[in-house]
Structure formats: structure tokens, C-alpha cells
């Protein structure tokens, strides 16, 4: 069985602070993909990034960066210089593609509610 | 415009009255899936389909049915809804089951009284 844990239920920061959202996953498979999605107050789910299990390169996109560490089964997301528009629920997700009973399943974490105050 | 369309967006109904939430995508995606979102639990997968006539249970399939007779449609059926199925439901689709991110519909908020 696969599992994704986002231990931080809610985070509150003041604008311009940096914030890191943690994601820890469990899977027995060696081939898998990790994703981050954003759900703003309007409710839609917006894809942010994916990473495959063979690519541990960190990635930066503007104020967003992601740190994938296979050794600790973590895929953390950092927002630098946060803004009010970053306020949303953020979900980490895992998809196994190696076959077996989890093949094709996409498992989400519980989500982290981020509130950025002006 | 590429999209996943769910209907209805909101529904209030009563226990036991069968209902169907439709989902349609216009991107020729093979993979489609249903999730429910509940506070503190994130999104949990109900059912998924890897292609026409191929469906499989997700993590919380009890009380739900699905069908995939055509590639573009993946309806979610609640034969006898109960109050614990009150939730926010999302349909999603993607090319294949690998690295492609899922495209999500706008959600359907169901209230079962």
C-alpha cells in the first residue's frame, strides 16, 4: 500500500516570509511519480510540479522550489517571499507505475492549508 | 478548450434516492478517476479507469459505482446515498497512468440529508 503524509495541517505566515511544506511518502515500488497540486479558495485543483523516482534533481520555478530526497522519502515544497495569493491548500500526491495492486492509483496527502497574511 | 466537466456542481438530496454525477472530458484521455475531498483527509480515490470498459477500485469504493462505456465519459453513481457520502467530489483525467498530471473538474458538492 502507498501512503502520503503531510504532517502540517495548517501554516500561517506573514507576507515575504519563506515557508516550507513537508511531504513524506511510503511505497514499495521503485518506479513512481510525485506531484504537488494547489487548491486556491476558488476550489479548483491546479497542477504545480511532478517528479519521477529516478530524478532527484531539485527544481526551482520562480518563487517555488522543490526538494526531493529519496533517502528520506520526502518531497518538500518551499515558497520564497510568500505572497497573499499563495494562500491555498497544497496537496502532495504519489502515483505508482510499477505494477501490482497500486498500479495507476494516485494517493494524496491530507493537504496543508497555507495562509499568508499581509 | 480542454476541460473536464462535471454536473451538477451542487446537489442536495435525501438518503436513498439514487443519483448520478456525470463527468466528461474532451482531451481523449485514457485515464479517468473520481475522488472525494473531506476536511483533514485530503483527496481519496474512489474509482479509476485506465480505458474503456476497464475500471478498478480506489481506496474508498464502498457505496459507489462507475462505468466507462465511452472514452470521454465516466459517471459516478450513488445507488442509495447516505449522509456519510456528503462530500466534495472531483473527477479527473490524464493521458495514461504515468507522469502525466491529472486535469481536474471544478468539483461537485453533494449534501445527503
CSV table of C-alpha atoms in Angstrom, one decimal:
chain,number,residue,atom,x,y,z
A,1,UNK,CA,0.0,0.0,0.0
A,2,UNK,CA,1.2,3.5,-0.6
A,3,UNK,CA,0.8,6.5,1.7
A,4,UNK,CA,1.4,10.2,1.6
A,5,UNK,CA,1.7,12.2,4.8
A,6,UNK,CA,1.6,16.0,5.1
A,7,UNK,CA,2.1,16.5,8.8
A,8,UNK,CA,1.4,20.2,8.7
A,9,UNK,CA,-2.3,20.7,8.8
A,10,UNK,CA,-2.2,24.5,8.8
A,11,UNK,CA,0.6,27.0,8.4
A,12,UNK,CA,0.2,30.8,8.9
A,13,UNK,CA,2.9,33.2,7.8
A,14,UNK,CA,3.3,36.9,7.1
A,15,UNK,CA,3.9,38.1,3.6
A,16,UNK,CA,7.5,37.9,2.4
A,17,UNK,CA,8.3,35.1,4.8
A,18,UNK,CA,9.7,31.9,3.3
A,19,UNK,CA,7.6,28.7,4.0
A,20,UNK,CA,8.3,25.0,3.5
A,21,UNK,CA,5.5,22.5,3.2
A,22,UNK,CA,6.6,18.9,4.1
A,23,UNK,CA,5.6,15.8,2.3
A,24,UNK,CA,6.7,12.3,3.2
A,25,UNK,CA,5.6,9.2,1.3
A,26,UNK,CA,5.7,5.4,1.5
A,27,UNK,CA,5.7,3.0,-1.3
A,28,UNK,CA,7.3,-0.4,-2.0
A,29,UNK,CA,7.7,0.4,-5.7
A,30,UNK,CA,10.9,1.6,-7.2
A,31,UNK,CA,9.2,3.5,-10.0
A,32,UNK,CA,6.7,6.2,-9.1
A,33,UNK,CA,5.8,9.8,-9.6
A,34,UNK,CA,5.3,12.6,-7.1
A,35,UNK,CA,3.1,15.6,-7.7
A,36,UNK,CA,2.2,18.8,-6.0
A,37,UNK,CA,-1.2,20.5,-6.5
A,38,UNK,CA,-2.6,23.8,-5.3
A,39,UNK,CA,-6.2,24.4,-4.4
A,40,UNK,CA,-6.9,28.1,-4.1
A,41,UNK,CA,-10.0,29.4,-2.3
A,42,UNK,CA,-12.0,29.2,-5.5
A,43,UNK,CA,-11.7,25.4,-5.2
A,44,UNK,CA,-10.1,24.2,-8.4
A,45,UNK,CA,-7.1,21.9,-8.3
A,46,UNK,CA,-4.0,23.3,-10.1
A,47,UNK,CA,-1.0,21.1,-11.0
A,48,UNK,CA,2.3,22.6,-9.9
A,49,UNK,CA,5.0,20.0,-10.5
A,50,UNK,CA,5.8,16.4,-10.9
A,51,UNK,CA,9.0,14.4,-10.2
A,52,UNK,CA,9.8,10.8,-11.1
A,53,UNK,CA,11.6,8.5,-8.7
A,54,UNK,CA,14.8,8.4,-10.7
A,55,UNK,CA,15.3,12.2,-10.8
A,56,UNK,CA,16.4,13.6,-7.6
A,57,UNK,CA,17.4,17.0,-9.0
A,58,UNK,CA,15.8,19.8,-7.1
A,59,UNK,CA,13.8,22.3,-9.2
A,60,UNK,CA,13.1,26.0,-8.9
A,61,UNK,CA,10.4,27.8,-10.7
A,62,UNK,CA,10.3,31.5,-9.7
A,63,UNK,CA,9.5,31.7,-6.0
A,64,UNK,CA,8.7,28.0,-5.8
A,65,UNK,CA,11.3,25.3,-5.3
A,66,UNK,CA,11.0,21.6,-4.6
A,67,UNK,CA,13.4,19.3,-2.7
A,68,UNK,CA,13.2,15.6,-3.5
A,69,UNK,CA,15.2,13.3,-1.2
A,70,UNK,CA,14.7,9.6,-1.9
A,71,UNK,CA,16.8,8.6,1.1
A,72,UNK,CA,14.2,10.2,3.4
A,73,UNK,CA,11.2,9.6,1.2
A,74,UNK,CA,10.4,13.3,1.2
A,75,UNK,CA,9.3,15.8,-1.5
A,76,UNK,CA,9.2,19.2,0.2
A,77,UNK,CA,7.9,22.4,-1.3
A,78,UNK,CA,9.3,25.8,-0.5
A,79,UNK,CA,7.7,29.2,-1.3
A,80,UNK,CA,10.2,32.0,-1.1
A,81,UNK,CA,9.0,35.5,-0.2
A,82,UNK,CA,5.4,34.4,0.2
A,83,UNK,CA,2.5,36.5,-1.1
A,84,UNK,CA,-1.1,36.7,-0.1
A,85,UNK,CA,-2.0,35.0,-3.4
A,86,UNK,CA,-0.2,31.9,-2.3
A,87,UNK,CA,-2.9,31.3,0.3
A,88,UNK,CA,-4.4,27.9,-0.6
A,89,UNK,CA,-4.5,24.3,0.3
A,90,UNK,CA,-1.5,22.4,-1.1
A,91,UNK,CA,-1.6,18.7,-1.8
A,92,UNK,CA,1.3,16.3,-2.3
A,93,UNK,CA,0.4,13.1,-4.3
A,94,UNK,CA,2.1,9.8,-5.3
A,95,UNK,CA,1.4,7.6,-8.3
A,96,UNK,CA,2.9,4.2,-8.6
A,97,UNK,CA,3.6,2.9,-12.1
A,98,UNK,CA,5.5,-0.3,-11.3
A,99,UNK,CA,2.6,-2.7,-11.5
A,100,UNK,CA,0.9,-4.6,-8.6
A,101,UNK,CA,-2.2,-3.6,-6.7
A,102,UNK,CA,-1.3,0.1,-6.6
A,103,UNK,CA,-0.8,0.4,-10.3
A,104,UNK,CA,-2.5,3.5,-11.6
A,105,UNK,CA,-3.6,4.7,-8.2
A,106,UNK,CA,-3.0,8.3,-7.3
A,107,UNK,CA,-2.7,8.8,-3.5
A,108,UNK,CA,-3.0,12.2,-2.0
A,109,UNK,CA,-1.8,13.6,1.3
A,110,UNK,CA,-4.2,15.2,3.7
A,111,UNK,CA,-3.3,18.7,2.5
A,112,UNK,CA,-1.7,21.7,4.1
A,113,UNK,CA,-3.7,24.9,4.5
A,114,UNK,CA,-1.4,27.8,3.9
A,115,UNK,CA,-2.5,31.3,5.0
A,116,UNK,CA,-0.3,34.3,4.1
A,117,UNK,CA,-1.2,37.4,5.9
A,118,UNK,CA,-0.5,40.9,4.5
B,1,UNK,CA,-10.9,24.5,-24.6
B,2,UNK,CA,-9.5,21.4,-22.9
B,3,UNK,CA,-11.6,20.6,-19.9
B,4,UNK,CA,-13.2,18.1,-17.6
B,5,UNK,CA,-16.8,18.9,-17.0
B,6,UNK,CA,-18.8,17.7,-14.0
B,7,UNK,CA,-22.5,18.0,-13.5
B,8,UNK,CA,-24.2,19.0,-11.3
B,9,UNK,CA,-21.9,21.4,-9.4
B,10,UNK,CA,-24.2,21.3,-6.3
B,11,UNK,CA,-26.8,18.9,-5.2
B,12,UNK,CA,-28.8,18.5,-2.0
B,13,UNK,CA,-30.8,15.3,-1.9
B,14,UNK,CA,-32.1,12.7,0.6
B,15,UNK,CA,-31.0,9.4,1.8
B,16,UNK,CA,-31.7,6.5,-0.5
B,17,UNK,CA,-32.5,8.5,-3.6
B,18,UNK,CA,-30.3,7.3,-6.5
B,19,UNK,CA,-28.2,9.9,-8.1
B,20,UNK,CA,-25.6,10.2,-10.8
B,21,UNK,CA,-22.8,12.7,-11.2
B,22,UNK,CA,-21.6,13.0,-14.7
B,23,UNK,CA,-18.1,13.6,-15.9
B,24,UNK,CA,-16.9,14.3,-19.4
B,25,UNK,CA,-13.5,15.2,-20.8
B,26,UNK,CA,-12.7,16.4,-24.3
B,27,UNK,CA,-9.0,15.6,-24.3
B,28,UNK,CA,-9.1,12.0,-25.5
B,29,UNK,CA,-7.6,10.9,-22.2
B,30,UNK,CA,-7.4,7.2,-21.4
B,31,UNK,CA,-7.3,7.6,-17.6
B,32,UNK,CA,-10.2,8.9,-15.6
B,33,UNK,CA,-10.8,8.9,-11.9
B,34,UNK,CA,-13.1,10.0,-9.1
B,35,UNK,CA,-12.1,11.5,-5.8
B,36,UNK,CA,-13.8,12.7,-2.7
B,37,UNK,CA,-12.4,15.5,-0.6
B,38,UNK,CA,-13.2,15.7,3.1
B,39,UNK,CA,-11.6,18.0,5.7
B,40,UNK,CA,-8.5,16.6,7.2
B,41,UNK,CA,-8.5,13.6,4.9
B,42,UNK,CA,-7.3,15.2,1.6
B,43,UNK,CA,-8.5,13.7,-1.6
B,44,UNK,CA,-9.3,10.0,-1.6
B,45,UNK,CA,-9.6,8.0,-4.8
B,46,UNK,CA,-13.0,6.3,-5.2
B,47,UNK,CA,-12.7,4.5,-8.6
B,48,UNK,CA,-10.5,4.9,-11.6
B,49,UNK,CA,-10.5,3.7,-15.2
B,50,UNK,CA,-7.5,3.1,-17.4
B,51,UNK,CA,-9.5,2.9,-20.6
B,52,UNK,CA,-13.0,2.0,-21.9
B,53,UNK,CA,-14.6,-0.9,-20.1
B,54,UNK,CA,-11.7,-1.0,-17.6
B,55,UNK,CA,-12.4,0.2,-14.1
B,56,UNK,CA,-10.9,-0.5,-10.7
B,57,UNK,CA,-11.5,0.3,-7.1
B,58,UNK,CA,-9.6,3.1,-5.4
B,59,UNK,CA,-9.3,3.5,-1.6
B,60,UNK,CA,-12.9,4.2,-0.8
B,61,UNK,CA,-15.2,2.5,-3.3
B,62,UNK,CA,-18.0,1.4,-0.9
B,63,UNK,CA,-21.4,2.8,-1.8
B,64,UNK,CA,-20.3,3.9,-5.3
B,65,UNK,CA,-20.5,2.6,-8.8
B,66,UNK,CA,-18.9,3.7,-12.1
B,67,UNK,CA,-19.0,2.8,-15.7
B,68,UNK,CA,-16.8,3.6,-18.7
B,69,UNK,CA,-18.7,2.8,-21.8
B,70,UNK,CA,-17.2,5.6,-23.8
B,71,UNK,CA,-13.7,7.2,-23.6
B,72,UNK,CA,-15.0,10.7,-22.8
B,73,UNK,CA,-17.5,9.8,-20.0
B,74,UNK,CA,-17.1,8.4,-16.5
B,75,UNK,CA,-20.2,8.8,-14.4
B,76,UNK,CA,-20.3,8.3,-10.7
B,77,UNK,CA,-23.4,6.5,-9.4
B,78,UNK,CA,-24.7,6.5,-5.9
B,79,UNK,CA,-27.4,3.8,-5.8
B,80,UNK,CA,-28.5,4.5,-2.3
B,81,UNK,CA,-26.8,7.6,-1.0
B,82,UNK,CA,-26.3,8.0,2.8
B,83,UNK,CA,-25.3,11.1,4.8
B,84,UNK,CA,-21.6,9.9,5.1
B,85,UNK,CA,-21.3,10.4,1.4
B,86,UNK,CA,-21.8,14.1,1.8
B,87,UNK,CA,-18.6,15.5,0.4
B,88,UNK,CA,-16.9,17.4,-2.4
B,89,UNK,CA,-16.3,15.2,-5.4
B,90,UNK,CA,-13.7,15.7,-8.2
B,91,UNK,CA,-13.4,14.0,-11.5
B,92,UNK,CA,-10.0,13.9,-13.2
B,93,UNK,CA,-8.4,12.7,-16.4
B,94,UNK,CA,-5.0,12.2,-17.9
B,95,UNK,CA,-3.1,10.6,-20.7
B,96,UNK,CA,-2.0,7.2,-19.3
B,97,UNK,CA,-1.1,6.4,-15.8
B,98,UNK,CA,2.4,7.6,-15.6
B,99,UNK,CA,3.9,11.0,-15.4
B,100,UNK,CA,1.1,12.9,-16.9
B,101,UNK,CA,-0.6,15.2,-14.3
B,102,UNK,CA,-4.3,14.9,-13.9
B,103,UNK,CA,-6.7,17.6,-15.2
B,104,UNK,CA,-9.5,18.1,-12.6
B,105,UNK,CA,-13.1,19.2,-13.0
B,106,UNK,CA,-14.4,22.0,-10.9
B,107,UNK,CA,-15.9,19.7,-8.3
B,108,UNK,CA,-19.4,18.7,-7.2
B,109,UNK,CA,-20.6,19.4,-3.8
B,110,UNK,CA,-23.1,16.7,-2.6
B,111,UNK,CA,-25.2,17.0,0.5
B,112,UNK,CA,-27.1,13.9,1.5
B,113,UNK,CA,-29.8,14.6,4.2
